[in-house]
C-alpha positions as a printed NumPy array, in Angstrom:
array([[ -9.369, -17.051,  16.84 ],
       [ -9.859, -17.612,  13.126],
       [ -9.225, -21.101,  11.762],
       [ -5.597, -20.651,  10.747],
       [ -5.542, -23.823,   8.625],
       [ -8.093, -22.156,   6.361],
       [ -6.513, -18.71 ,   6.459],
       [ -3.094, -19.888,   5.37 ],
       [ -4.184, -21.878,   2.361],
       [ -6.637, -19.28 ,   1.089],
       [ -3.757, -16.868,   0.819],
       [ -2.956, -18.165,  -2.627],
       [ -6.288, -16.976,  -3.977],
       [ -5.874, -13.209,  -3.666],
       [ -3.439, -10.339,  -3.492],
       [ -3.231,  -6.733,  -2.152],
       [ -1.852,  -5.737,   1.25 ],
       [ -0.657,  -2.685,   3.091],
       [  2.601,  -1.745,   4.73 ],
       [  4.804,   0.171,   7.098],
       [  7.761,  -1.773,   8.517],
       [ 10.663,  -4.125,   7.92 ],
       [ 11.553,  -7.216,   9.934],
       [ 14.877,  -8.206,   8.438],
       [ 16.879,  -8.124,  11.688],
       [ 15.113, -10.99 ,  13.377],
       [ 15.716, -14.251,  15.223],
       [ 15.907, -17.351,  13.082],
       [ 13.209, -19.997,  13.342],
       [ 13.644, -23.761,  13.558],
       [ 11.508, -25.286,  10.814],
       [ 11.796, -28.938,  11.824],
       [  8.465, -30.581,  12.414],
       [  9.306, -31.56 ,  16.008],
       [ 11.185, -28.471,  17.156],
       [ 10.182, -25.155,  18.681],
       [ 11.732, -21.857,  17.55 ],
       [ 15.109, -20.948,  18.953],
       [ 16.419, -17.456,  19.71 ],
       [ 19.604, -17.276,  17.69 ],
       [ 20.107, -14.555,  15.11 ],
       [ 20.57 , -15.812,  11.571],
       [ 19.48 , -15.02 ,   8.038],
       [ 19.49 , -17.228,   4.973],
       [ 22.638, -16.725,   2.903],
       [ 20.961, -17.83 ,  -0.325],
       [ 17.85 , -15.621,  -0.337],
       [ 18.485, -12.415,  -2.268],
       [ 15.209, -10.949,  -3.55 ],
       [ 15.263,  -7.955,  -5.91 ],
       [ 14.621,  -4.535,  -4.42 ],
       [ 11.031,  -3.467,  -3.866],
       [  9.525,  -1.478,  -6.729],
       [  9.014,   2.262,  -6.363],
       [  5.986,   3.05 ,  -4.237],
       [  5.978,  -0.328,  -2.459],
       [  6.856,  -1.018,   1.176],
       [  8.676,  -4.229,   2.023],
       [  7.883,  -6.613,   4.861],
       [ 10.365,  -9.414,   5.617],
       [  9.546, -12.472,   7.687],
       [ 11.975, -14.104,  10.078],
       [ 14.058, -16.88 ,   8.597],
       [ 12.837, -20.413,   9.251],
       [ 16.127, -22.292,   9.606],
       [ 16.79 , -25.779,   8.294],
       [ 13.35 , -27.007,   7.287],
       [ 13.973, -30.756,   7.029],
       [ 13.109, -32.909,   4.002],
       [  9.362, -33.461,   4.174],
       [  9.043, -30.514,   6.591],
       [  5.843, -28.444,   6.654],
       [  6.191, -25.19 ,   8.614],
       [  3.79 , -22.256,   8.991],
       [  4.332, -19.144,  11.116],
       [  2.514, -15.885,  11.782],
       [  4.445, -12.703,  12.533],
       [  3.251,  -9.227,  13.479],
       [  5.058,  -6.947,  11.012],
       [  3.273,  -3.61 ,  11.317],
       [  1.851,  -1.772,  14.316],
       [ -1.769,  -0.594,  14.201],
       [ -2.278,   2.394,  11.918],
       [ -3.683,   5.673,  13.208],
       [ -5.914,   6.164,  10.146],
       [ -7.649,   4.176,   7.431],
       [ -5.457,   3.092,   4.503],
       [ -6.462,   1.88 ,   1.048],
       [ -4.63 ,  -1.27 ,  -0.087],
       [ -3.717,  -1.107,  -3.765],
       [ -1.418,  -4.01 ,  -4.706],
       [  0.999,  -6.636,  -3.41 ],
       [  3.863,  -8.661,  -4.777],
       [  6.061, -11.136,  -2.949],
       [  9.116, -13.351,  -3.183],
       [  9.966, -16.52 ,  -1.249],
       [ 12.9  , -18.881,  -1.114],
       [ 12.666, -22.157,  -3.008],
       [ 10.489, -24.024,  -0.498],
       [  7.95 , -21.218,  -0.178],
       [  4.264, -22.134,  -0.499],
       [  2.745, -18.744,   0.306],
       [  3.289, -15.407,   2.038],
       [  0.124, -13.699,   3.188],
       [ -1.044, -10.515,   4.904],
       [ -3.875, -10.303,   7.422],
       [ -5.162,  -7.406,   9.455],
       [ -5.243,  -7.661,  13.214],
       [ -6.93 ,  -5.321,  15.666],
       [ -4.443,  -3.876,  18.106],
       [ -5.225,  -4.362,  21.787],
       [ -1.829,  -3.427,  23.231],
       [ -0.612,  -7.001,  23.613],
       [  0.783,  -7.608,  20.11 ],
       [  4.428,  -6.719,  19.607],
       [  5.838,  -6.125,  16.14 ],
       [  8.382,  -8.855,  15.411],
       [  6.631, -11.516,  17.488],
       [  6.328, -14.758,  15.545],
       [  4.292, -17.842,  16.443],
       [  3.512, -21.198,  14.816],
       [  0.029, -20.943,  13.357],
       [ -1.046, -23.988,  11.423],
       [ -2.315, -27.358,  12.333],
       [ -1.451, -30.717,  13.76 ],
       [  1.033, -31.405,  10.991],
       [  3.37 , -29.057,  12.89 ],
       [  3.828, -30.695,  16.289],
       [  5.743, -28.924,  19.023],
       [  8.446, -30.447,  21.224],
       [  6.165, -30.365,  24.277],
       [  3.54 , -32.456,  22.477],
       [  1.15 , -29.572,  21.794],
       [  0.278, -28.318,  18.318],
       [  0.058, -24.902,  16.781],
       [ -3.692, -25.319,  16.403],
       [ -4.01 , -24.791,  20.17 ],
       [ -2.238, -21.439,  20.049],
       [ -4.925, -18.964,  21.102],
       [ -2.565, -15.981,  21.504],
       [ -2.752, -15.031,  17.83 ],
       [ -4.93 , -12.127,  16.754],
       [ -5.998, -12.648,  13.134],
       [ -8.564, -10.49 ,  11.377],
       [ -9.41 ,  -9.36 ,   7.869],
       [ -7.698, -10.834,   4.826],
       [ -5.591,  -8.239,   3.003],
       [ -3.727, -10.157,   0.323],
       [ -0.995, -12.624,  -0.554],
       [  1.644, -13.922,  -2.921],
       [  2.298, -17.543,  -3.826],
       [  5.601, -19.301,  -3.516],
       [  5.777, -19.488,  -7.307],
       [  6.016, -15.69 ,  -7.469],
       [  2.393, -15.231,  -8.495],
       [  0.53 , -12.375,  -6.845],
       [ -2.913, -13.9  ,  -7.175],
       [ -5.751, -11.968,  -8.785],
       [ -6.415,  -8.343,  -9.561],
       [ -9.556,  -6.726,  -8.243],
       [-11.611,  -4.686, -10.72 ],
       [-10.458,  -1.126, -11.372],
       [-11.528,   1.206,  -8.601],
       [-11.933,  -1.635,  -6.047],
       [ -9.438,  -2.034,  -3.189],
       [ -9.052,  -3.554,   0.243],
       [ -9.081,  -1.257,   3.263],
       [ -7.089,  -1.418,   6.48 ],
       [ -9.058,   0.292,   9.222],
       [ -7.701,   2.665,  11.839],
       [ -6.448,   0.635,  14.814],
       [ -5.56 ,  -2.403,  12.708],
       [ -2.03 ,  -3.614,  12.003],
       [ -0.517,  -6.195,   9.659],
       [  0.279,  -9.832,  10.384],
       [  2.338, -11.867,   7.904],
       [  1.659, -15.593,   7.498],
       [  4.346, -17.702,   5.793],
       [  4.241, -21.367,   4.79 ],
       [  7.121, -23.592,   3.682],
       [  7.091, -27.132,   2.259],
       [ 10.428, -28.868,   1.754],
       [ 10.1  , -31.609,  -0.857],
       [ 13.865, -31.925,  -1.378],
       [ 16.273, -34.403,   0.211],
       [ 18.193, -31.823,   2.271],
       [ 17.422, -29.072,   4.843],
       [ 16.609, -25.644,   3.403],
       [ 16.005, -22.246,   5.034],
       [ 12.661, -20.548,   4.473],
       [ 12.539, -16.814,   3.711],
       [  9.795, -14.477,   2.491],
       [  9.179, -10.85 ,   1.652],
       [  5.962,  -9.078,   0.75 ],
       [  6.09 ,  -5.743,  -1.108],
       [  2.914,  -3.743,  -0.721],
       [  1.511,  -0.576,  -2.242],
       [ -0.96 ,   1.53 ,  -0.336],
       [ -2.576,   4.935,  -0.64 ],
       [ -4.535,   7.415,   1.384],
       [ -8.266,   6.74 ,   1.413],
       [-10.169,   7.894,  -1.663],
       [-13.938,   8.011,  -1.087],
       [-14.506,   7.176,  -4.767],
       [-12.882,   3.763,  -4.372],
       [-15.054,   0.737,  -3.666],
       [-14.078,  -1.774,  -0.981],
       [-13.824,  -5.551,  -1.352],
       [-13.428,  -8.415,   1.097],
       [-13.031, -12.181,   0.775],
       [-15.972, -14.594,   1.064],
       [-15.595, -18.335,   1.693],
       [-17.913, -21.34 ,   1.701],
       [-15.851, -24.1  ,   3.282],
       [-16.238, -27.715,   4.325],
       [-13.819, -28.568,   7.152],
       [-15.127, -32.1  ,   7.727],
       [-13.398, -33.927,   4.898],
       [-12.636, -37.637,   4.996],
       [-11.157, -39.01 ,   1.774],
       [-11.044, -42.802,   1.89 ],
       [ -7.791, -44.462,   0.779],
       [ -7.505, -45.723,  -2.79 ],
       [-10.923, -44.364,  -3.711],
       [-12.857, -41.53 ,  -5.32 ],
       [-14.726, -39.202,  -2.924],
       [-17.237, -36.368,  -3.179],
       [-18.537, -33.845,  -0.674],
       [-20.79 , -30.788,  -0.707],
       [-21.396, -27.973,   1.717],
       [-24.599, -25.882,   1.691],
       [-25.134, -22.533,   3.355],
       [-28.22 , -20.332,   3.384],
       [-27.337, -16.652,   2.942],
       [-28.715, -14.416,   5.651],
       [-27.97 , -11.205,   3.77 ],
       [-27.538, -10.109,   0.171],
       [-23.992, -10.681,  -1.166],
       [-22.697,  -8.749,  -4.183],
       [-20.062, -11.034,  -5.717],
       [-17.347,  -9.69 ,  -8.021],
       [-15.217, -12.836,  -8.422],
       [-15.646, -16.523,  -7.595],
       [-13.481, -19.643,  -7.752],
       [-12.962, -23.   ,  -6.023],
       [-10.004, -24.263,  -4.026],
       [ -8.719, -27.818,  -3.58 ],
       [ -5.275, -29.386,  -3.365],
       [ -3.589, -32.092,  -5.43 ],
       [ -6.15 , -34.867,  -4.858],
       [ -8.892, -32.809,  -6.514],
       [-10.575, -33.864,  -9.767],
       [-13.428, -31.321, -10.177],
       [-15.392, -28.695,  -8.245],
       [-18.397, -26.391,  -8.575],
       [-19.933, -23.507,  -6.652],
       [-23.57 , -22.741,  -7.414],
       [-26.554, -20.892,  -6.   ],
       [-29.99 , -22.442,  -5.478],
       [-32.495, -19.603,  -5.576],
       [-34.981, -19.356,  -2.73 ],
       [-37.698, -17.914,  -4.975],
       [-38.33 , -21.01 ,  -7.071],
       [-35.421, -23.366,  -6.609],
       [-33.602, -22.537,  -9.831],
       [-29.882, -23.297,  -9.794],
       [-27.304, -20.866, -11.169],
       [-23.651, -21.798, -11.603],
       [-21.237, -19.334, -10.065],
       [-18.02 , -21.124, -10.997],
       [-17.135, -24.579, -12.312],
       [-13.77 , -26.337, -12.482],
       [-14.633, -29.467, -14.48 ],
       [-11.044, -30.702, -14.623],
       [ -8.845, -29.854, -11.659],
       [ -5.08 , -29.655, -12.093],
       [ -2.27 , -29.391,  -9.541],
       [ -1.396, -25.859, -10.684],
       [ -4.899, -24.537, -10.   ],
       [ -4.33 , -24.552,  -6.248],
       [ -1.717, -21.824,  -6.867],
       [ -3.167, -20.093,  -9.936],
       [ -6.919, -19.971,  -9.493],
       [ -9.274, -19.378, -12.422],
       [-12.076, -16.946, -11.549],
       [-15.543, -16.188, -12.822],
       [-15.881, -12.402, -12.79 ],
       [-18.661,  -9.837, -12.76 ],
       [-18.6  ,  -6.066, -13.083],
       [-19.107,  -3.559, -10.301],
       [-22.192,  -2.326, -12.13 ],
       [-23.643,  -5.846, -12.437],
       [-22.308,  -8.136,  -9.689],
       [-23.555, -11.663,  -9.159],
       [-26.123, -11.159,  -6.379],
       [-26.755, -13.878,  -3.827],
       [-30.038, -12.905,  -2.198],
       [-31.091, -13.487,   1.379],
       [-32.451, -17.028,   1.591],
       [-30.505, -18.375,  -1.383],
       [-28.413, -21.501,  -0.792],
       [-24.733, -21.445,  -1.751],
       [-23.489, -24.967,  -2.551],
       [-19.853, -25.925,  -3.132],
       [-19.2  , -29.492,  -4.31 ],
       [-15.771, -31.111,  -4.624],
       [-14.592, -34.412,  -6.07 ],
       [-11.268, -36.097,  -5.35 ],
       [ -9.293, -39.21 ,  -6.178],
       [ -7.114, -40.41 ,  -3.32 ],
       [ -4.615, -42.919,  -4.721],
       [ -2.725, -43.289,  -1.438],
       [ -3.181, -46.003,   1.239],
       [ -4.026, -43.331,   3.844],
       [ -7.215, -41.464,   4.717],
       [ -6.897, -37.77 ,   3.834],
       [ -8.552, -35.048,   5.905],
       [ -8.55 , -31.239,   6.214],
       [ -6.207, -29.326,   5.912],
       [ -4.164, -31.73 ,   3.745],
       [ -7.063, -31.505,   1.302],
       [ -9.713, -28.799,   1.069],
       [-13.085, -27.94 ,  -0.424],
       [-13.665, -24.192,  -0.524],
       [-15.677, -21.787,  -2.635],
       [-13.796, -18.485,  -2.589],
       [-15.039, -15.116,  -3.762],
       [-14.555, -11.392,  -3.455],
       [-17.547,  -9.265,  -2.564],
       [-18.37 ,  -5.574,  -2.335],
       [-18.438,  -4.217,   1.202],
       [-18.257,  -0.711,   2.679],
       [-15.412,   1.411,   4.   ],
       [-17.037,   1.499,   7.41 ],
       [-17.24 ,  -2.294,   7.564],
       [-14.697,  -3.806,   5.138],
       [-15.51 ,  -7.419,   5.966],
       [-17.451, -10.169,   4.202],
       [-19.633, -12.971,   5.538],
       [-18.571, -16.601,   5.39 ],
       [-20.129, -20.055,   5.458],
       [-18.255, -22.518,   7.69 ],
       [-19.531, -26.113,   7.624],
       [-22.947, -24.832,   6.579],
       [-23.186, -22.157,   9.265],
       [-23.498, -18.547,   8.105],
       [-21.096, -16.121,   9.799],
       [-22.14 , -12.51 ,   9.248],
       [-18.613, -11.103,   9.4  ],
       [-15.449, -13.16 ,   8.949],
       [-12.64 , -11.83 ,   6.742]])
């Protein structure tokens, strides 16, 4: 199973997805941090998103009822059955209720066990279950390629270059990941919709996938400044179209660079010299053209470095804070997945 802590947060850094179903008539979910979902039928009475635009298909997540003040709830829901043919993913928009942090779309490969409408908790130890287990131990989820997302602030992330799309392969369906953070002083329901635009496959379109270089072993000391880097040696050429960094609200600066194997020269891919709270939702990207991508060659080292200032009396670890280099790379229609670097280990195919 993919690391769902990482998957959920990276949602904010991209966009398009693909559609085919609606889950509005669904059981409500209990969003309290010590409760499991119940089976009653309910829908938020305050969430009234505008209609989907022409040419878009809407997916609605199940309502997360009564997320308590300070509550942090993340769920994954199968919203579309596996498709019987390849589909090109063109665009995505989304709307969430006031406590929304993100709504995200992943592919999953159908094996006959996933049922559309099934929803499961799918992020971390900050969401403890009534029986003492955590959602991190939930191995029943099937999570595959990243397809796109929308942030809780209504932003739809970034636009890929013209002529570049994501692709949902035959036999893959859609899973929706939703995250809610209640910073108010009263319980609030969590609701989300994703509106997606898709098209039949055009062989002239190029295919993109998401690349990450991530450090999961963070340990930010209390009342102190911290820094950490993660290095990964590329085991294949990577044609990068876009690159950014991702941290949360303790961040102060970050860089992603490449150390060339043929001489040791260092080239900056993307620098965020002054991190702001808003950048975790609205990433700034370095961009390259399809004709001239930024090429990471086999043997080059990708290094992402993050700096933080933790002004709290508590140690901060992943996933409360993150250090991730995030990019979008050219792939192929036959294999629309990108490599990844996880704690310095190169994974040939991840998202």
